[in-house]
Amino acid sequence: MKITVTDDAAKKLQRYTDDSNAVLLLDFDDGVGALSKVGVCSLNSDFRILVVPKDMDYKKDYNEVIDSNIGKFYYKGYSKMYMDDNMKISLNTNNSLLRLTGDNSGELMPALSIQDFR
């Protein structure tokens, strides 16, 4: 599995990827884990990018890794079923929001939010 980040999207994420103390998580927010905005199990789930400090205990929940051209994204292993083998993070030029797409599923998340927990 891999993620390709387009140049425009990489520029939007650059302030996080330039920080050697930052770790990127591709979160499937289904209410599981301490970083969930939902807080309980939810049927309304979505993907988002979380930025956490390297010394945070994130690997308990985010136990798998996806390689990308801008670095690693950690994710909850069981959420792989909602992802494609080849995904892309791109910038929607109409609204300047990131979007997550997959080769098989098409649009996985039209507005991929970024939340900074550093």
Short mmCIF file of C-alpha atoms in Angstrom, two decimals, residues 1-76:
data_model
loop_
_atom_site.label_atom_id
_atom_site.label_comp_id
_atom_site.label_asym_id
_atom_site.label_seq_id
_atom_site.Cartn_x
_atom_site.Cartn_y
_atom_site.Cartn_z
CA MET A 1 0.00 0.00 0.00
CA LYS A 2 1.24 3.51 -0.78
CA ILE A 3 0.16 7.13 -0.90
CA THR A 4 1.26 9.56 -3.56
CA VAL A 5 1.12 13.18 -2.43
CA THR A 6 0.91 15.68 -5.27
CA ASP A 7 3.27 18.67 -5.30
CA ASP A 8 0.52 21.15 -4.33
CA ALA A 9 -0.63 18.95 -1.45
CA ALA A 10 2.99 18.43 -0.32
CA LYS A 11 3.40 22.21 -0.11
CA LYS A 12 0.34 22.42 2.14
CA LEU A 13 1.79 19.69 4.38
CA GLN A 14 5.37 21.00 4.29
CA ARG A 15 5.27 22.81 7.64
CA TYR A 16 4.53 19.43 9.25
CA THR A 17 6.95 17.33 7.22
CA ASP A 18 9.77 19.84 7.83
CA ASP A 19 9.43 19.30 11.59
CA SER A 20 11.62 16.36 12.61
CA ASN A 21 9.52 16.02 15.80
CA ALA A 22 6.23 15.60 13.88
CA VAL A 23 4.61 12.30 12.91
CA LEU A 24 1.76 12.08 10.38
CA LEU A 25 -1.19 9.79 11.07
CA LEU A 26 -3.81 8.92 8.47
CA ASP A 27 -6.70 8.55 10.85
CA PHE A 28 -9.93 6.75 10.09
CA ASP A 29 -11.99 8.49 12.76
CA ASP A 30 -14.47 5.84 13.81
CA GLY A 31 -14.58 6.81 17.48
CA VAL A 32 -11.72 4.50 18.51
CA GLY A 33 -8.67 5.88 20.30
CA ALA A 34 -7.70 8.87 22.38
CA LEU A 35 -7.43 11.20 19.37
CA SER A 36 -10.96 10.57 18.11
CA LYS A 37 -13.11 13.66 17.76
CA VAL A 38 -16.19 11.43 18.04
CA GLY A 39 -15.21 9.83 21.35
CA VAL A 40 -17.38 6.73 20.96
CA CYS A 41 -17.98 4.22 18.20
CA SER A 42 -19.66 5.97 15.29
CA LEU A 43 -21.22 5.06 11.97
CA ASN A 44 -20.30 8.52 10.65
CA SER A 45 -16.58 8.05 10.05
CA ASP A 46 -14.07 9.88 7.95
CA PHE A 47 -10.38 10.13 7.17
CA ARG A 48 -8.21 12.97 8.45
CA ILE A 49 -4.53 13.72 8.89
CA LEU A 50 -3.33 14.06 12.47
CA VAL A 51 0.03 15.58 13.32
CA VAL A 52 1.43 14.34 16.62
CA PRO A 53 4.77 14.72 18.41
CA LYS A 54 7.23 11.89 17.90
CA ASP A 55 7.34 11.18 21.65
CA MET A 56 3.57 10.62 21.90
CA ASP A 57 2.38 7.03 22.41
CA TYR A 58 0.58 6.81 19.05
CA LYS A 59 1.80 3.34 17.99
CA LYS A 60 -0.66 1.60 20.31
CA ASP A 61 -3.55 2.59 18.03
CA TYR A 62 -1.68 3.52 14.84
CA ASN A 63 0.20 0.26 14.43
CA GLU A 64 0.69 0.09 10.65
CA VAL A 65 2.67 2.24 8.20
CA ILE A 66 1.98 3.50 4.69
CA ASP A 67 4.90 4.87 2.71
CA SER A 68 4.55 8.02 0.67
CA ASN A 69 6.75 10.33 -1.32
CA ILE A 70 6.78 12.81 1.62
CA GLY A 71 7.38 10.28 4.39
CA LYS A 72 5.50 7.72 6.45
CA PHE A 73 1.85 7.83 7.50
CA TYR A 74 0.83 5.65 10.44
CA TYR A 75 -2.69 4.23 10.57
CA LYS A 76 -4.94 1.88 12.55
#
